[in-house]
CSV table of C-alpha atoms in Angstrom, one decimal:
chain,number,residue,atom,x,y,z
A,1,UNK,CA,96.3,106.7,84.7
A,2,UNK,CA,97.7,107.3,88.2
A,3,UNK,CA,97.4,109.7,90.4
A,4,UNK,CA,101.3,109.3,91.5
A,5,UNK,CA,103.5,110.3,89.0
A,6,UNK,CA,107.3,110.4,88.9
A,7,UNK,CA,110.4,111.4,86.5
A,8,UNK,CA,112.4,110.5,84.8
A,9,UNK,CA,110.9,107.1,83.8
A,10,UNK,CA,114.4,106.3,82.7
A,11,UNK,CA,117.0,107.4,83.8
A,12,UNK,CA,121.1,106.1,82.8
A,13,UNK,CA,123.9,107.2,85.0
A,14,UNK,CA,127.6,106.8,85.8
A,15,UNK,CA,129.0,106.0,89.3
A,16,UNK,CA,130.3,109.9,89.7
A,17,UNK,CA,127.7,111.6,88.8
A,18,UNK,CA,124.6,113.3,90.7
A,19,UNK,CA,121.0,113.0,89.8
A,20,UNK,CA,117.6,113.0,91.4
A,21,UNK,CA,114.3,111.2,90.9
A,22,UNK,CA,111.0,113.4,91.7
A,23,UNK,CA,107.8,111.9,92.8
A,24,UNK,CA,104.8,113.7,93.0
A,25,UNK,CA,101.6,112.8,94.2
A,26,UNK,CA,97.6,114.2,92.9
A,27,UNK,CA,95.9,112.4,95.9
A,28,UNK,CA,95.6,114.8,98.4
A,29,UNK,CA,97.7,112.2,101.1
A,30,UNK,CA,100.3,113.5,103.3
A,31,UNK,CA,102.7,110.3,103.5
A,32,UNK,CA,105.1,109.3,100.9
A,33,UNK,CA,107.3,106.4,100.3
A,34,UNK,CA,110.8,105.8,98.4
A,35,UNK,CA,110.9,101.4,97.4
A,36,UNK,CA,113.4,99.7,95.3
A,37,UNK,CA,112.5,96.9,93.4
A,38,UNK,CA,115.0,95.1,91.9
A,39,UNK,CA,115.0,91.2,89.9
A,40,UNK,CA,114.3,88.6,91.8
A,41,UNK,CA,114.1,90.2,95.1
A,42,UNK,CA,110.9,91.5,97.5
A,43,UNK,CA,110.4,95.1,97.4
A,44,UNK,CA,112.5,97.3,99.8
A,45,UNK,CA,111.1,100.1,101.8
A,46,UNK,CA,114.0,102.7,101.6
A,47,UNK,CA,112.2,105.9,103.3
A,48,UNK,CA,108.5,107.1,104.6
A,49,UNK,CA,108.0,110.5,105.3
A,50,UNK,CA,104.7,111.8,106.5
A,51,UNK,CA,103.1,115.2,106.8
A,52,UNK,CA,106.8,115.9,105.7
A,53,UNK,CA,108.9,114.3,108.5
A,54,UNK,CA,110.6,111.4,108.0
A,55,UNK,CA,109.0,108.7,110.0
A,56,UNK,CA,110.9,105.8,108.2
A,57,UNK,CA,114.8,105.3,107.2
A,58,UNK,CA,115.2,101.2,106.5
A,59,UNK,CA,119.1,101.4,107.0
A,60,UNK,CA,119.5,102.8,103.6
A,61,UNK,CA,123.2,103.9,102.5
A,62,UNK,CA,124.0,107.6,102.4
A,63,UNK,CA,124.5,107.5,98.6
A,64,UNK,CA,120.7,108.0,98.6
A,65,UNK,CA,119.2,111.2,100.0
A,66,UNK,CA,115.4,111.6,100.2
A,67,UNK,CA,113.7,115.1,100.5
A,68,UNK,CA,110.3,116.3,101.1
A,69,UNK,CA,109.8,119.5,100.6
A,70,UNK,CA,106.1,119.4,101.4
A,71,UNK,CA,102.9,116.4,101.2
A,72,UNK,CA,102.8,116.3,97.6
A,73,UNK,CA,106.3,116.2,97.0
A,74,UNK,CA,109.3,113.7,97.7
A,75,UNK,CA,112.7,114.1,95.9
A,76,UNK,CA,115.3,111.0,95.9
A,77,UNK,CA,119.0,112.7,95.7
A,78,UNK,CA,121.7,109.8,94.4
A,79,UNK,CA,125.4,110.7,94.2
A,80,UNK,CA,128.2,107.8,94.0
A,81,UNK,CA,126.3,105.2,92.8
A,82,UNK,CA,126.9,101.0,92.7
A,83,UNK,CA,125.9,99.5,89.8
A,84,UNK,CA,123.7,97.1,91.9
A,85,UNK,CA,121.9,100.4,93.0
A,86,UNK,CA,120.5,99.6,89.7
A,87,UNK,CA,116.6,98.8,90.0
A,88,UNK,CA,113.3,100.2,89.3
A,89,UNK,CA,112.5,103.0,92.3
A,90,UNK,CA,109.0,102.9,93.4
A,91,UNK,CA,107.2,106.0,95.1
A,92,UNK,CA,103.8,105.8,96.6
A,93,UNK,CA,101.6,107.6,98.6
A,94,UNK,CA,99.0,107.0,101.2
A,95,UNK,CA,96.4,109.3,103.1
A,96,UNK,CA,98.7,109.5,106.4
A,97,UNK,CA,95.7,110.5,108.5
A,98,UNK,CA,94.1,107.2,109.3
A,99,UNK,CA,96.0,106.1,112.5
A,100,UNK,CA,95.5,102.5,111.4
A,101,UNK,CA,97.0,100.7,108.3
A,102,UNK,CA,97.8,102.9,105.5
A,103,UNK,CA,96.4,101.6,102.1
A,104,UNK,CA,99.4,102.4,99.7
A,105,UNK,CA,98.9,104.1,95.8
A,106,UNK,CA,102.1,103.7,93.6
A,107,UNK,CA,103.7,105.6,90.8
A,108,UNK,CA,105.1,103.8,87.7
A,109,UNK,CA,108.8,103.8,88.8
A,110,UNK,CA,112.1,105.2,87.3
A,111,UNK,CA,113.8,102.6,85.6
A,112,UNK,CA,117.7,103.6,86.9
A,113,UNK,CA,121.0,101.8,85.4
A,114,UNK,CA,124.0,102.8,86.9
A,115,UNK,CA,127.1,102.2,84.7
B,1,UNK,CA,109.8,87.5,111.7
B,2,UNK,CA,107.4,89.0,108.8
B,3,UNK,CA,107.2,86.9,105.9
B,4,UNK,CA,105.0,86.6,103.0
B,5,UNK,CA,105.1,84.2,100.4
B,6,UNK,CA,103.9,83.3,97.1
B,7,UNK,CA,104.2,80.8,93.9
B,8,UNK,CA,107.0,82.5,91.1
B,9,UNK,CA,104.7,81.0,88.2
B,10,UNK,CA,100.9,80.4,87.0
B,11,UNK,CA,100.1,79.7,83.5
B,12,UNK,CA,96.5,79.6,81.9
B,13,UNK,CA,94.8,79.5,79.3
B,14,UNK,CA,92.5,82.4,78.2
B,15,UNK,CA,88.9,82.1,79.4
B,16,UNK,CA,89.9,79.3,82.6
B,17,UNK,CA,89.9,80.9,86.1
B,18,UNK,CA,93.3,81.9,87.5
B,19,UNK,CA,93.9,81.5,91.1
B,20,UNK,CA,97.0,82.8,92.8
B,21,UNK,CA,97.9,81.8,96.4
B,22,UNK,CA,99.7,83.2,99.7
B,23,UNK,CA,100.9,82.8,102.9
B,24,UNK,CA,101.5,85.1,105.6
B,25,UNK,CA,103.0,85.2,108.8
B,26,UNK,CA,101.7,88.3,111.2
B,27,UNK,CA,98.5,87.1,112.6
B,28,UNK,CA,97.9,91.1,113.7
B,29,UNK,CA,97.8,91.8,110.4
B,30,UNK,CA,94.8,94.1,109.5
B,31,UNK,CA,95.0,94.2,106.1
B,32,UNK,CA,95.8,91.9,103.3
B,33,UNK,CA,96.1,93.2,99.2
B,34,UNK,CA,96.4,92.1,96.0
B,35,UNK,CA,98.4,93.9,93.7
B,36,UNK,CA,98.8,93.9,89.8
B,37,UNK,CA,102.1,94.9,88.5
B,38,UNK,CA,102.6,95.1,84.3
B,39,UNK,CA,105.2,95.2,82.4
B,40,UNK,CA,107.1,98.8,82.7
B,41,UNK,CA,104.6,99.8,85.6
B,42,UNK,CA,104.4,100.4,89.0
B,43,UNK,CA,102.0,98.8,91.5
B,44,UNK,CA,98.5,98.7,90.5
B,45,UNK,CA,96.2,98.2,94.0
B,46,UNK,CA,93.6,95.7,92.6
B,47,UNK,CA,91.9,95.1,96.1
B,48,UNK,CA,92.1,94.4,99.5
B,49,UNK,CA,90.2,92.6,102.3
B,50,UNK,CA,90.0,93.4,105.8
B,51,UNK,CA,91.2,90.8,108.2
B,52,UNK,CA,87.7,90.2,109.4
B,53,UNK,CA,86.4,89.0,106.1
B,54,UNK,CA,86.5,85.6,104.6
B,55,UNK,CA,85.6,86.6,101.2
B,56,UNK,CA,85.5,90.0,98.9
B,57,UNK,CA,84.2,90.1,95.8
B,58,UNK,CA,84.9,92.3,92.9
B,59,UNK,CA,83.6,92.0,89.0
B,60,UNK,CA,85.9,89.0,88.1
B,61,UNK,CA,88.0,89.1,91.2
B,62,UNK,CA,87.5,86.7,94.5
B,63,UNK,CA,89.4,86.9,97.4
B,64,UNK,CA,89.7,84.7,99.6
B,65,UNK,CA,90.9,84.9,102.8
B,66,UNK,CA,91.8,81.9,105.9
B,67,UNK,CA,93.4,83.3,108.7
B,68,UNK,CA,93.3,80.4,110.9
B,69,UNK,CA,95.6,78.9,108.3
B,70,UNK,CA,97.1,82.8,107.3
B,71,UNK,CA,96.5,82.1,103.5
B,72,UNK,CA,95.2,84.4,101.1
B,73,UNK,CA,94.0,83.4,97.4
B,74,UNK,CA,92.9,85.7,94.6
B,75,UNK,CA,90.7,84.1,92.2
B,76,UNK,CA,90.3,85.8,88.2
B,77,UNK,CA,87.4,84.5,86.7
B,78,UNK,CA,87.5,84.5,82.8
B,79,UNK,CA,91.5,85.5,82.4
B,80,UNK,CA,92.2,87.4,79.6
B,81,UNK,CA,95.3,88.0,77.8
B,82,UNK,CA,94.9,91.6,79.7
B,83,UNK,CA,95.7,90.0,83.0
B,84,UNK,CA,99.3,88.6,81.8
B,85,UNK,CA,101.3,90.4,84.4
B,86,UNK,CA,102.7,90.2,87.9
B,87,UNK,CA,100.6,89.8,91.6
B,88,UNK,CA,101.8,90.8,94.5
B,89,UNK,CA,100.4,90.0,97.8
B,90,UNK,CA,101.1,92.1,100.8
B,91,UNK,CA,99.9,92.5,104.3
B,92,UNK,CA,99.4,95.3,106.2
B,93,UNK,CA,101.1,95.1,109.6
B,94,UNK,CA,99.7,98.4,110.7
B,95,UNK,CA,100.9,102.0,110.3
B,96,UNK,CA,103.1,102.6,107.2
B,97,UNK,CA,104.2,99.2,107.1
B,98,UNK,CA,103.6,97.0,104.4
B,99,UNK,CA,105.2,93.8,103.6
B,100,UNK,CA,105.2,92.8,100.2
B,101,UNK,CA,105.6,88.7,98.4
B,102,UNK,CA,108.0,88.3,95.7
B,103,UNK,CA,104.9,88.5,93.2
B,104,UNK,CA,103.4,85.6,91.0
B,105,UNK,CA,104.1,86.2,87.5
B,106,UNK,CA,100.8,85.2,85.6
B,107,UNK,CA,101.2,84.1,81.8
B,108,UNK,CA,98.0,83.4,79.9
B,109,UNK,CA,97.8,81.6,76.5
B,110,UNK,CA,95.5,82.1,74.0
């Protein structure tokens, strides 16, 4: 279907406890993005990291860690969660190489409820 | 500052042409995209134009593009009941930057 996958597609959590969504991306590409999409508002960039550096960190709060462990890879760490954290989390990739505008490929999200 | 926008609601009826519209706001913008978002999914990337063009074409898709007025249409010839889902348009501001509407949710009867 995609060529960006990501787990847990669901994921149900309580405000003390840690978790972490993985991404991973089939596309060859070397940059990687972390979006949270929540009802009724735009989508948010949270983090871009490309050829493994983070390049992009839209004044997210430390609650949420992202990692990236290498270009097909990219971790989001969550510890001490709000419930209005609560949202669909988007990854996507794109080929990081271009130098111009970077055509982005999305995953299918992980559906996170924080209780 | 960067904005785009779009209509919340289009409804149809199965078989009519569906056109969604959008306004942008960075005239540097290289890029613009339409993107198809269903129920439970992620972002699907259903096509993009460059900022060049006035028009792309695509099986049932048209896009249309004005960028002396900054607004951006994507046409759906024939909708089905398959196309029922949320378009996003975005523009591409260069780099890793994308800015994203709040998405036009499409509902088409049958």
């Amino acid at each position: 279907e995609t060529g960006v996958t990501q787990t847990p597609r669901h994921l149900v959590m309580g405000m003390t406890n840690k978790k972490s969504l993985k991404c991973e991306q089939h596309l060859g590409h070397n940059a990687m993005y972390w979006y949270k999409q929540s009802a009724k508002k735009p989508l948010e960039l949270m983090f871009v990291y490309n050829f493994k550096e983070q390049t992009e960190n839209n004044s997210v709060p430390s609650r949420f860690s992202p990692e990236c462990p290498n270009s097909s890879h990219l971790f989001l760490h969550l510890h001490t969660l709000q419930p209005e954290d609560s949202a669909l989390y988007l990854c996507a990739s794109s080929p990081g190489t271009s130098g111009g505008q970077e055509t982005q490929y999305f995953g299918p999200g992980t559906r996170l409820l924080v209780l | 500052g960067e904005d785009v926008e779009q209509s919340l609601f289009l409804s149809v009826r199965e078989g009519d042409s569906s056109v969604i519209n959008c306004t942008y706001t960075d005239s540097s913008s290289t890029y613009l995209y339409w993107y198809k978002q269903e129920p439970g999914a992620g972002l699907q990337l259903l096509t993009y134009i460059f900022s060049n063009m006035d028009m792309k074409q695509d099986q049932r898709l048209t896009v249309l593009l004005n960028k002396k007025d900054k607004h951006l249409s994507l046409r759906i010839a024939d909708t089905q009941t398959g196309d029922s889902a949320i378009y996003f348009c975005a523009e591409g501001t260069g780099g890793f930057k994308t800015i994203f509407g709040a998405g036009t949710r499409l509902f088409v009867k049958a």
